[in-house]
Short mmCIF file of C-alpha atoms and ligand atoms in Angstrom, two decimals:
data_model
loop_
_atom_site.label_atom_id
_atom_site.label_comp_id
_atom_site.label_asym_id
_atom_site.label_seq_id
_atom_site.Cartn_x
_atom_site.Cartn_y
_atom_site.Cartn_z
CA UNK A 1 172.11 78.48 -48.63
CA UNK A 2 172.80 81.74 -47.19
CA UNK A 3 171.23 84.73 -49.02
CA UNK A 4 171.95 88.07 -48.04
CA UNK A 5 169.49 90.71 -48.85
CA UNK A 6 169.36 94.32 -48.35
CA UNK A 7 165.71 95.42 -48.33
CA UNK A 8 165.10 99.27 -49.62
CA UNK A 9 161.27 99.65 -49.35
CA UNK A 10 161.54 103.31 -50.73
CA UNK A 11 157.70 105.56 -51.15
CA UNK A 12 154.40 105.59 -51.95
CA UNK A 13 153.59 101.83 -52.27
CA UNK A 14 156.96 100.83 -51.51
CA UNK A 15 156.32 99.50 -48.09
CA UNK A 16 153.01 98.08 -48.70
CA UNK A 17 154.60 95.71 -51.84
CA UNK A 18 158.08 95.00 -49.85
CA UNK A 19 155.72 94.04 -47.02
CA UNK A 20 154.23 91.01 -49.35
CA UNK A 21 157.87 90.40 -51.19
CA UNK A 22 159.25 90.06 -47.56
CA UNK A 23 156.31 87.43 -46.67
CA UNK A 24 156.83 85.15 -49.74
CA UNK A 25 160.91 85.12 -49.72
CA UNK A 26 160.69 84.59 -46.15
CA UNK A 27 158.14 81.39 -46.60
CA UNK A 28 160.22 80.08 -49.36
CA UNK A 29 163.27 80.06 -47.34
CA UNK A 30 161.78 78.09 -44.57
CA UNK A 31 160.41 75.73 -46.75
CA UNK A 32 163.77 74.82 -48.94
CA UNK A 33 166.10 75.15 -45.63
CA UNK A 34 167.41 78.44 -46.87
CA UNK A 35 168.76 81.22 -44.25
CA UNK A 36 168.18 84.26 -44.81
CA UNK A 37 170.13 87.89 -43.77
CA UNK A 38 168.21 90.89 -43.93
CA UNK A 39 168.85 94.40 -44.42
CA UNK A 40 167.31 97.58 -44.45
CA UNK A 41 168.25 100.99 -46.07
CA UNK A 42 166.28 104.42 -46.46
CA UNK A 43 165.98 105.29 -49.94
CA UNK A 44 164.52 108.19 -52.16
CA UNK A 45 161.81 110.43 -50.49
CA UNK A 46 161.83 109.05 -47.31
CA UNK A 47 165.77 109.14 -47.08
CA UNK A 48 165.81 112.99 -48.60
CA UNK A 49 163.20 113.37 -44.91
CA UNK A 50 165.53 111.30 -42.27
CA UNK A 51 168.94 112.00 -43.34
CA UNK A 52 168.50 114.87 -46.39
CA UNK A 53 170.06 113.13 -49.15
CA UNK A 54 168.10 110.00 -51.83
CA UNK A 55 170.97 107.62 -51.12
CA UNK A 56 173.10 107.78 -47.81
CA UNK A 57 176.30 106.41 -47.53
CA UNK A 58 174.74 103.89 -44.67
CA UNK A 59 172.78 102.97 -46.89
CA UNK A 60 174.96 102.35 -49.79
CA UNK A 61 177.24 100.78 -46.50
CA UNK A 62 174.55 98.16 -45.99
CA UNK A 63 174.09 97.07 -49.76
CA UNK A 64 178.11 96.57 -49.73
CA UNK A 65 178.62 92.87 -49.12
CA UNK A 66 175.43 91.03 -49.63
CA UNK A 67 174.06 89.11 -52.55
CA UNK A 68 171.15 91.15 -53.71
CA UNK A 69 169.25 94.63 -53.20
CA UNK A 70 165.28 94.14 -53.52
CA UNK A 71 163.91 97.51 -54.03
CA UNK A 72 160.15 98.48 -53.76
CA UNK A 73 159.67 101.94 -55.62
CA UNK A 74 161.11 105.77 -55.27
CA UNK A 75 159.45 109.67 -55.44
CA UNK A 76 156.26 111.03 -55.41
CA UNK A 77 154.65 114.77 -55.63
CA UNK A 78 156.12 115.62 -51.84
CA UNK A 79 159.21 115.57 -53.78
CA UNK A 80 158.73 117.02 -57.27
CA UNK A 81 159.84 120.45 -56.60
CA UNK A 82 163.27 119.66 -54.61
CA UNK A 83 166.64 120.55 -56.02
CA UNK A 84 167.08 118.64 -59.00
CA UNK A 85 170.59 117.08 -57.60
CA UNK A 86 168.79 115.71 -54.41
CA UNK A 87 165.51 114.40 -56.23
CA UNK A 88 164.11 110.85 -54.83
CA UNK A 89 165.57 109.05 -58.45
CA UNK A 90 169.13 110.44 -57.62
CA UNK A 91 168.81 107.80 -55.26
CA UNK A 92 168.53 105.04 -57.78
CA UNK A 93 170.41 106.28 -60.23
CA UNK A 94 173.23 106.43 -57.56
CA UNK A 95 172.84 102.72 -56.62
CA UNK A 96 173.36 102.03 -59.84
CA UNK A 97 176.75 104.21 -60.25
CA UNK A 98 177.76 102.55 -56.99
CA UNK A 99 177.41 98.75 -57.66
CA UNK A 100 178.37 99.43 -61.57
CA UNK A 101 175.18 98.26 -62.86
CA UNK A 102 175.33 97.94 -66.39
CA UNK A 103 172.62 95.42 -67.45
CA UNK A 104 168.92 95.96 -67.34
CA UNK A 105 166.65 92.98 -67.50
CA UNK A 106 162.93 93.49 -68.11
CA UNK A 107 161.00 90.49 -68.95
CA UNK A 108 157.60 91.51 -70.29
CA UNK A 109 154.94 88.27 -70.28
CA UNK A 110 151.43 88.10 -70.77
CA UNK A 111 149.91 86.02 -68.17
CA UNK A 112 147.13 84.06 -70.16
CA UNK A 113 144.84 84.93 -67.65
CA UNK A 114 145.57 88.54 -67.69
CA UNK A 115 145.07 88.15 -71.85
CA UNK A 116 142.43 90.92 -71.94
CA UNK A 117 144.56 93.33 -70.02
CA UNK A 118 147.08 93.62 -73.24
CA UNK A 119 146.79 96.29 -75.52
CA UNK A 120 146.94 94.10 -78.82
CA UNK A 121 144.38 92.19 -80.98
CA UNK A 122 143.38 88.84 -79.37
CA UNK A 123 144.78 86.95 -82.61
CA UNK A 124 148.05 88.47 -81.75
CA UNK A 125 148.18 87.99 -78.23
CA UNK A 126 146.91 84.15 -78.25
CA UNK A 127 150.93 83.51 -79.61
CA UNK A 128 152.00 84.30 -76.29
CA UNK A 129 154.24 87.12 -74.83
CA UNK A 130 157.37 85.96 -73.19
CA UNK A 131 160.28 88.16 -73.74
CA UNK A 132 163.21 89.68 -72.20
CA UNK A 133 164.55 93.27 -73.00
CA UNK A 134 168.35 93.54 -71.70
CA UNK A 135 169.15 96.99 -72.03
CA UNK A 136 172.11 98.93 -71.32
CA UNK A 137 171.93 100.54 -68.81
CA UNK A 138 174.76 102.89 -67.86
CA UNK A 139 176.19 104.16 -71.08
CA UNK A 140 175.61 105.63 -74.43
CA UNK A 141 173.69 108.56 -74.76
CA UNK A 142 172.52 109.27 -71.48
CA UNK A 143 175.86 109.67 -70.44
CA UNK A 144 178.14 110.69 -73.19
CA UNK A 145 180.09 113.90 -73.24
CA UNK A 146 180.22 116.28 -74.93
CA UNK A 147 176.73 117.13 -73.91
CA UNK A 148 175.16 120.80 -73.90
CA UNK A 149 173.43 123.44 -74.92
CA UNK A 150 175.36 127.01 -76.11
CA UNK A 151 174.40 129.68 -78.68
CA UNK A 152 175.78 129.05 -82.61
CA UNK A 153 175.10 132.05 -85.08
CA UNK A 154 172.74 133.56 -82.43
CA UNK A 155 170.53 130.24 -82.18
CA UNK A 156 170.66 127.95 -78.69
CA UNK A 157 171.93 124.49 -79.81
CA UNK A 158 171.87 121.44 -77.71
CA UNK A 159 173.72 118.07 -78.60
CA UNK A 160 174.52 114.88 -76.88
CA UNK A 161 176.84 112.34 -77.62
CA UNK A 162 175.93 108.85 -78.19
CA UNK A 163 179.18 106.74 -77.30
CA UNK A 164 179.84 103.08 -76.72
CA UNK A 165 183.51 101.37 -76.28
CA UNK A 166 183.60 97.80 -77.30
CA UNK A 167 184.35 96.56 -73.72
CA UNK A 168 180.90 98.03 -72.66
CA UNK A 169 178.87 96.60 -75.28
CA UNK A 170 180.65 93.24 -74.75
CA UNK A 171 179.96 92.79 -71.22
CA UNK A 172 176.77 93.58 -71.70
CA UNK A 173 176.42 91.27 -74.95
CA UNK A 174 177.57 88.44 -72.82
CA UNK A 175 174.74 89.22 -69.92
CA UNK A 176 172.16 88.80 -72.46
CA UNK A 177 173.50 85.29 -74.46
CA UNK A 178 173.74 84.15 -70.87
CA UNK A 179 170.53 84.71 -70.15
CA UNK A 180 169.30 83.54 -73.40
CA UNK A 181 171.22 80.08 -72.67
CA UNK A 182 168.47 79.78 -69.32
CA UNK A 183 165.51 80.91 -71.55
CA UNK A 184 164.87 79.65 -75.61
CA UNK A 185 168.28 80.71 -76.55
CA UNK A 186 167.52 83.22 -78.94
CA UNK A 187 168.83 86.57 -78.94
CA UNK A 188 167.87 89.84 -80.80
CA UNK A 189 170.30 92.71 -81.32
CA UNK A 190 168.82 95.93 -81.89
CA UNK A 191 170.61 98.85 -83.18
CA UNK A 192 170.46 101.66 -85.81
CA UNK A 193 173.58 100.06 -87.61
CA UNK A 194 172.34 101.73 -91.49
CA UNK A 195 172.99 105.35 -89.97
CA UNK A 196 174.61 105.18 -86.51
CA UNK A 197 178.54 105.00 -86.29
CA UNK A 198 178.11 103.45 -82.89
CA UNK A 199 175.59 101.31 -83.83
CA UNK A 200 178.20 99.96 -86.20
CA UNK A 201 180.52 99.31 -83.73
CA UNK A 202 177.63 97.56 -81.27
CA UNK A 203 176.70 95.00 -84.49
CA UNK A 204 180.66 94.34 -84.57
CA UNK A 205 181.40 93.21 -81.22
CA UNK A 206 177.82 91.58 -80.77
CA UNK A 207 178.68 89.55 -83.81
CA UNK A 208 182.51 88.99 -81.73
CA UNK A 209 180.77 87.63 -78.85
CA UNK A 210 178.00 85.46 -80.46
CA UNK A 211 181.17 83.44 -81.67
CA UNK A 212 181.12 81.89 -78.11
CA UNK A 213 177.27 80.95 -77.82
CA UNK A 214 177.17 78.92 -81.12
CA UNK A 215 174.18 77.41 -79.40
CA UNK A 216 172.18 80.89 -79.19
CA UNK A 217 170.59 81.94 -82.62
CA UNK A 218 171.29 85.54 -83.30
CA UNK A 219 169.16 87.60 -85.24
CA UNK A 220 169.64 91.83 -85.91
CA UNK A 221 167.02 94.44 -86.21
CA UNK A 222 167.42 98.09 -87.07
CA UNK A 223 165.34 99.70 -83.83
CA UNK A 224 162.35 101.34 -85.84
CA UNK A 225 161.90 97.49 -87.33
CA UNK A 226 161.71 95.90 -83.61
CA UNK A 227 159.59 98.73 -82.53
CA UNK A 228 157.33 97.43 -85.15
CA UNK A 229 157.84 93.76 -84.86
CA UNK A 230 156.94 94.03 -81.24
CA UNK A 231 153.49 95.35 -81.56
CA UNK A 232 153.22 92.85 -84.83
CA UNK A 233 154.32 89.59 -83.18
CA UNK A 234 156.07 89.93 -79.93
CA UNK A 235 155.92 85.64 -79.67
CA UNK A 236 159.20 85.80 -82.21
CA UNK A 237 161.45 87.46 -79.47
CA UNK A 238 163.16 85.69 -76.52
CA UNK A 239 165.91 88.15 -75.89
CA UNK A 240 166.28 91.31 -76.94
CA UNK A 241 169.68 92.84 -76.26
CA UNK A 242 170.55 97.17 -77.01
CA UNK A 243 171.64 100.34 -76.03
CA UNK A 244 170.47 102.48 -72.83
CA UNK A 245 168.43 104.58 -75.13
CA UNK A 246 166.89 102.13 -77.59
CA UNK A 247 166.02 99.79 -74.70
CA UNK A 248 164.22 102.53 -72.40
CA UNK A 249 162.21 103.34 -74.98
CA UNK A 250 161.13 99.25 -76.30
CA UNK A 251 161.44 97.95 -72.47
CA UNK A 252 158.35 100.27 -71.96
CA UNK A 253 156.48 99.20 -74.68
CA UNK A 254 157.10 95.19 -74.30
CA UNK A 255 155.65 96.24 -70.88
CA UNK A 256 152.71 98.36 -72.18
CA UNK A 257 151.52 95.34 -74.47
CA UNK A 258 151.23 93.34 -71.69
CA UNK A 259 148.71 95.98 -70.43
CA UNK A 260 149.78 94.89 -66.91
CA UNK A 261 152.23 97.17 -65.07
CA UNK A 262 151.75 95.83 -61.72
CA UNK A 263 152.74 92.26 -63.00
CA UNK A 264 156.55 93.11 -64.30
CA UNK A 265 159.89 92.89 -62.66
CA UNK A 266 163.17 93.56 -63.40
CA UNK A 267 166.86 92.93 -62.57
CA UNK A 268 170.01 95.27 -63.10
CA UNK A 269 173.14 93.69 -62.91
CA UNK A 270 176.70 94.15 -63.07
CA UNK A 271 179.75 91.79 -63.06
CA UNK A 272 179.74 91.54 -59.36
CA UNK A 273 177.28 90.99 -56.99
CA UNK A 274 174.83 92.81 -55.42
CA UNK A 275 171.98 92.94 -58.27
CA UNK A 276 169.15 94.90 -57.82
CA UNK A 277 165.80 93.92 -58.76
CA UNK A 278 162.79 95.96 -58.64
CA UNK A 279 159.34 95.90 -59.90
CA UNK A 280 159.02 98.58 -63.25
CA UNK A 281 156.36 100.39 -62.02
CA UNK A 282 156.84 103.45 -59.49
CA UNK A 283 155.35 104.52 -56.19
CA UNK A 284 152.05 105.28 -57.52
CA UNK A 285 151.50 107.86 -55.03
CA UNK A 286 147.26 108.10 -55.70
CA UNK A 287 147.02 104.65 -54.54
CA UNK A 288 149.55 104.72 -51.54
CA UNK A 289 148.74 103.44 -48.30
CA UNK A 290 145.22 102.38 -49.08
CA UNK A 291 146.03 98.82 -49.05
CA UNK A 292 145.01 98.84 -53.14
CA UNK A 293 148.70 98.17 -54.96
CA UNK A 294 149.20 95.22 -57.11
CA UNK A 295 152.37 93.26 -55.13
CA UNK A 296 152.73 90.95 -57.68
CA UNK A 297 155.76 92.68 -59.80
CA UNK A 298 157.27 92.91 -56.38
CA UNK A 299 157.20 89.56 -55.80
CA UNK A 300 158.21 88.54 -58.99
CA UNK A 301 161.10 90.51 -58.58
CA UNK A 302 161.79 88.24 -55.86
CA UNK A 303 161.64 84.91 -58.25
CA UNK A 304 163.78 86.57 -60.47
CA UNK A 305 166.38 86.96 -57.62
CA UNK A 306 166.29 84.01 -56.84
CA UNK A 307 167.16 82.36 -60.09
CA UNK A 308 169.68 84.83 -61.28
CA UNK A 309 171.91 85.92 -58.19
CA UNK A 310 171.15 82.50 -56.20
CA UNK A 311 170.76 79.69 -58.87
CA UNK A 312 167.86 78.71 -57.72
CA UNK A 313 165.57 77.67 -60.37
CA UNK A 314 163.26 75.52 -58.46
CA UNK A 315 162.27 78.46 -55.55
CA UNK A 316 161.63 80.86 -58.51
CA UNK A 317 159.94 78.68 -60.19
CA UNK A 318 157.72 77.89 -57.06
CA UNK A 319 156.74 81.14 -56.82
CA UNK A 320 156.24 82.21 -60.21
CA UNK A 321 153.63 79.24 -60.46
CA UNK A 322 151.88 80.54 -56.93
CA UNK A 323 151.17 83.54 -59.03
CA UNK A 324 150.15 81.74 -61.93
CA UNK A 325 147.18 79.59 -59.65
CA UNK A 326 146.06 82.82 -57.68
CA UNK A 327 145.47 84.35 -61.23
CA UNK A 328 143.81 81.23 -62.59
CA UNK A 329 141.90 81.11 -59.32
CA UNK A 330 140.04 84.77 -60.25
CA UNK A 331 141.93 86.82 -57.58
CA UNK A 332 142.98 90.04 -59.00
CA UNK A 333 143.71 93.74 -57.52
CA UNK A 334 142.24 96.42 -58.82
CA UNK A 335 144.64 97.34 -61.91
CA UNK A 336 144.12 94.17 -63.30
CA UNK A 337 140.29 93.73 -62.67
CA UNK A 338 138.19 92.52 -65.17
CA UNK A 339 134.73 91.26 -64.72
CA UNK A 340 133.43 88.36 -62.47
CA UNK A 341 137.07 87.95 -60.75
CA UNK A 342 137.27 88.77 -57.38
CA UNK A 343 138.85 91.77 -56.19
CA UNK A 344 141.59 91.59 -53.41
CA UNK A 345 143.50 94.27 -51.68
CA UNK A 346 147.39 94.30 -51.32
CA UNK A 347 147.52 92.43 -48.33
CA UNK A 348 145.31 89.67 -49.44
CA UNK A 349 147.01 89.30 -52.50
CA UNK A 350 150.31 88.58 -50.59
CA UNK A 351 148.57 86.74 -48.40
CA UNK A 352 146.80 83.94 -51.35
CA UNK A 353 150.82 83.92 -52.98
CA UNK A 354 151.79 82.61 -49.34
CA UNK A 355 149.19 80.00 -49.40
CA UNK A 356 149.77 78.57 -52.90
CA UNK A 357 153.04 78.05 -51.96
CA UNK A 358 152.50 76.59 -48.74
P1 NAD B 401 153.63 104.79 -61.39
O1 NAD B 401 154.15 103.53 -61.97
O2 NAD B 401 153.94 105.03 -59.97
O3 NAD B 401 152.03 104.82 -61.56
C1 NAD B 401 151.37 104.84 -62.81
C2 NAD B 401 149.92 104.35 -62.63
O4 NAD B 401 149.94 102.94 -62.42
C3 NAD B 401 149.23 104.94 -61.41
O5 NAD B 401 147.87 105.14 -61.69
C4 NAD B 401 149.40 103.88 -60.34
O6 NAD B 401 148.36 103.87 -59.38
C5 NAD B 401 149.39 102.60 -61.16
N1 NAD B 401 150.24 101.59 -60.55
C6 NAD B 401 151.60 101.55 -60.56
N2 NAD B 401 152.04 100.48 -59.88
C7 NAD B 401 150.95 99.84 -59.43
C8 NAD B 401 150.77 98.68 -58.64
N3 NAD B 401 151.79 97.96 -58.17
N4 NAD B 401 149.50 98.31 -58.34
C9 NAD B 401 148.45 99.02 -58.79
N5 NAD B 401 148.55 100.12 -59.55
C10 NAD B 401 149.80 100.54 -59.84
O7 NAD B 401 154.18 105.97 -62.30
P2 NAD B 401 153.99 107.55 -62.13
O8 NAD B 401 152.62 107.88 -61.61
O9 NAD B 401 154.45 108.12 -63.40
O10 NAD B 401 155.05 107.97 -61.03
C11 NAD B 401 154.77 108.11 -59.65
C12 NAD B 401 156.08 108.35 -58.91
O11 NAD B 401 156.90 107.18 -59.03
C13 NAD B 401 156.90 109.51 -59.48
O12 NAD B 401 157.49 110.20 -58.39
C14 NAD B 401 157.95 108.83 -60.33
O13 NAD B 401 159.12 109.60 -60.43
C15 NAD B 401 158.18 107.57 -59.53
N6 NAD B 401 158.71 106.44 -60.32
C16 NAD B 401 159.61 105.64 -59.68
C17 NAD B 401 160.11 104.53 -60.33
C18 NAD B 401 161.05 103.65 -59.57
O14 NAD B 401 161.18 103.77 -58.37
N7 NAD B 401 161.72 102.72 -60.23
C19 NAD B 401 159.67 104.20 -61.62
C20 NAD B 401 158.72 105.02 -62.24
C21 NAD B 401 158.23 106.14 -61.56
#
């Protein structure tokens, strides 16, 4: 197969974790007869230096037309005082605009060799984390007008407007029963449906589209409940499907239970190809360039490409299981050290994920 990739390695850590990402896709390609096209773009930061803007239209040129955008991290304190309109996350938030990318997949698991990294009690945790939060990722609150802030009686008000049409939670709504149909084939729905209009209308045309997936088992939870239930017993969720605000908020803490932030990756998709898929961390800017970031997420990130965008369950699965044996075999980086494993820099780290799978 022919995969066409645009590579955005982005700040900070960026190009140290791409490096590694770069080295596994490119040994899992030779070794499954796979050709690969690769593309490069300036992004964030280092594209506000070069050519004075987070996303340039060569850039955005180069992501038009291939299959997938693999994107290391943006931003960091050289940055954090520039015009807001020009900041290094215009540049993702424009990549998203650009390719329509509505859907937000963060899977948050719990390596059992990583079990003492999570934030929970060990009774909880020995269930097993495996989840996937699809959030919305391009409407609702975040985005809805009328939006503000103006003086009433003399006081300063501010509002927002949290808006969804039926079209955009369906689409969305069909991403995650999808996905659900390639993982346990249970999906979540989480709203605010007892005191939200739109969360009304979100339970309505979730309900429409579960019609279709009479296979997936649907379940609803008002979002203070999940917030909950994920701390309680995160093994009950497969996927968990809501709004751009609900989801920001429970995609970070699924992640934060794993207690492993260099481990995650994550997808956002849109009807159309190219998907980008990133790991959720940023570009850690007190660890840059000292050969000390975790790569892992990275190269996750790559696995999950491969399986969603190319179909290709058995490379993903190849790689995820590299990871799995490197953890197993002690090797850790220094955010997910625990005593009598062996450290490893970036680098090496890359380098023991090439060798598993080779
Ligand atoms: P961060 O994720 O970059 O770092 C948080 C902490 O986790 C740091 O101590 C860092 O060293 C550590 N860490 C993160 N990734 C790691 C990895 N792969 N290996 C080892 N340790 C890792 O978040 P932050 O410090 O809040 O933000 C730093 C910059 O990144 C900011 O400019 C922020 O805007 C940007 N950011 C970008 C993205 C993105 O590109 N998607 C996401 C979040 C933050």
């Amino acid at each position: 197969m022919l995969m066409k990739i645009c590579v955005l390695a982005g700040d900070g850590i960026g190009t140290e974790i791409m490096e590694q990402a770069q080295k596994v896709l490119s040994v899992v390609a030779d070794k499954y007869n796979h050709e690969l096209e690769l593309s490069y773009g300036a992004i964030g930061g280092h594209a506000i230096d070069t050519e004075g803007v987070p996303l340039p239209q060569k850039t955005v040129d180069s992501c038009r037309g291939v299959d997938a955008i693999l994107l290391g991290a943006v931003g960091g304190p050289k940055w954090d005082n520039i015009e807001k309109s020009i900041r290094p996350e215009r540049g993702l938030l424009g990549i998203r605009k650009e390719f329509d990318l509505f859907a937000n997949l963060r899977p948050a698991i719990l390596y059992p060799e990583l079990k003492n990294a999570s934030l929970l009690r060990p009774d909880i945790v020995e269930k097993g984390i495996d989840l996937l939060v699809v959030r919305e990722l391009t409407s609702g609150i975040y985005f809805g007008e009328p939006k503000g802030e103006e003086v009433r009686n003399g006081k300063r008000v501010a509002f927002n407007t949290m808006i969804y049409s039926e079209d955009e939670v369906r689409r969305v709504a069909k991403i995650a029963f999808d996905t659900a149909r390639k993982r346990r084939s249970k999906v979540c729905s989480v709203d605010k449906a007892n005191v939200l209009d739109v969360s009304q209308l979100w339970r309505e045309v979730v309900l429409e589209v579960a019609k279709d997936y009479p296979d997936v088992e649907l379940t609803h939870l008002y979002v203070d409940n999940a917030a909950m239930q994920l701390v309680r017993d995160p093994s009950q969720f497969d996927v968990i499907v809501t709004s751009n605000l609900f989801g920001d908020i429970l995609s970070d803490e699924a992640a934060v239970i794993t207690g492993s932030l260099g481990m995650l990756p994550s997808a956002s998709m849109g009807l159309e190809n190219p998907a980008l898929y990133e790991p959720i961390h940023g570009s850690a800017p007190d660890i840059a360039g000292k050969d000390l970031a975790n790569p892992l997420a990275t190269i996750l990130s790559v696995a999950m490409m491969l399986r969603h965008t190319f179909a290709l369950n058995d490379e993903a699965q190849a790689i995820e299981d590299a990871v799995k044996r490197v953890l197993a075999k002690g090797f850790r980086t220094g955010d997910i050290m625990s005593p009598g494993m062996e450290q490893v820099g970036c680098t090496e780290m890359g380098g023991l994920v090439v060798r598993e799978l080779s």
